[in-house]
Amino acid sequence: EINVTVNGDGKYPEFLNKVLLKAATQGYVACHYVFKNLVKYYQKLKEEQ
């Protein structure tokens, strides 16, 4: 089991922690979910610049 969390220093830590919580489970679906939502996260940050 992988249990990863981010601290509150970055933007939207609640969203990141929700996404990374899925990484604690194994399998393709969880991995796909994590990467799909990380892409959304970085696209949102890019739009804000």
Short mmCIF file of C-alpha atoms in Angstrom, two decimals:
data_model
loop_
_atom_site.label_atom_id
_atom_site.label_comp_id
_atom_site.label_asym_id
_atom_site.label_seq_id
_atom_site.Cartn_x
_atom_site.Cartn_y
_atom_site.Cartn_z
CA GLU A 1 0.00 0.00 0.00
CA ILE A 2 1.26 3.44 -0.93
CA ASN A 3 -0.05 6.27 1.20
CA VAL A 4 0.99 9.67 -0.14
CA THR A 5 -0.24 13.11 0.90
CA VAL A 6 0.85 16.63 0.07
CA ASN A 7 1.18 19.47 2.53
CA GLY A 8 -0.72 22.73 2.26
CA ASP A 9 2.11 24.68 0.59
CA GLY A 10 0.88 24.21 -2.97
CA LYS A 11 -2.35 25.17 -4.65
CA TYR A 12 -5.40 22.97 -4.19
CA PRO A 13 -3.90 20.46 -1.70
CA GLU A 14 -7.36 18.98 -1.00
CA PHE A 15 -7.78 18.04 -4.65
CA LEU A 16 -4.29 16.55 -4.87
CA ASN A 17 -4.77 14.52 -1.70
CA LYS A 18 -8.10 13.19 -3.00
CA VAL A 19 -6.45 12.11 -6.26
CA LEU A 20 -3.39 10.61 -4.58
CA LEU A 21 -5.56 8.63 -2.20
CA LYS A 22 -6.55 6.55 -5.23
CA ALA A 23 -2.86 5.66 -5.69
CA ALA A 24 -3.06 3.65 -2.46
CA THR A 25 -5.08 1.02 -4.30
CA GLN A 26 -3.57 -1.11 -7.01
CA GLY A 27 -4.66 -1.70 -10.56
CA TYR A 28 -4.96 0.00 -13.91
CA VAL A 29 -8.19 1.86 -13.15
CA ALA A 30 -6.71 3.58 -10.08
CA CYS A 31 -3.53 4.49 -11.96
CA HIS A 32 -5.54 5.87 -14.89
CA TYR A 33 -7.68 7.94 -12.50
CA VAL A 34 -4.61 9.42 -10.81
CA PHE A 35 -2.87 10.45 -14.01
CA LYS A 36 -6.06 11.80 -15.61
CA ASN A 37 -6.69 14.04 -12.63
CA LEU A 38 -3.06 15.14 -12.29
CA VAL A 39 -3.28 16.35 -15.89
CA LYS A 40 -6.40 18.36 -14.94
CA TYR A 41 -4.54 19.79 -11.94
CA TYR A 42 -1.57 21.01 -13.98
CA GLN A 43 -3.80 22.34 -16.77
CA LYS A 44 -5.69 24.42 -14.21
CA LEU A 45 -2.43 25.79 -12.79
CA LYS A 46 -1.23 26.63 -16.30
CA GLU A 47 -4.49 28.48 -17.08
CA GLU A 48 -4.07 30.61 -13.95
CA GLN A 49 -0.68 31.92 -15.02
#
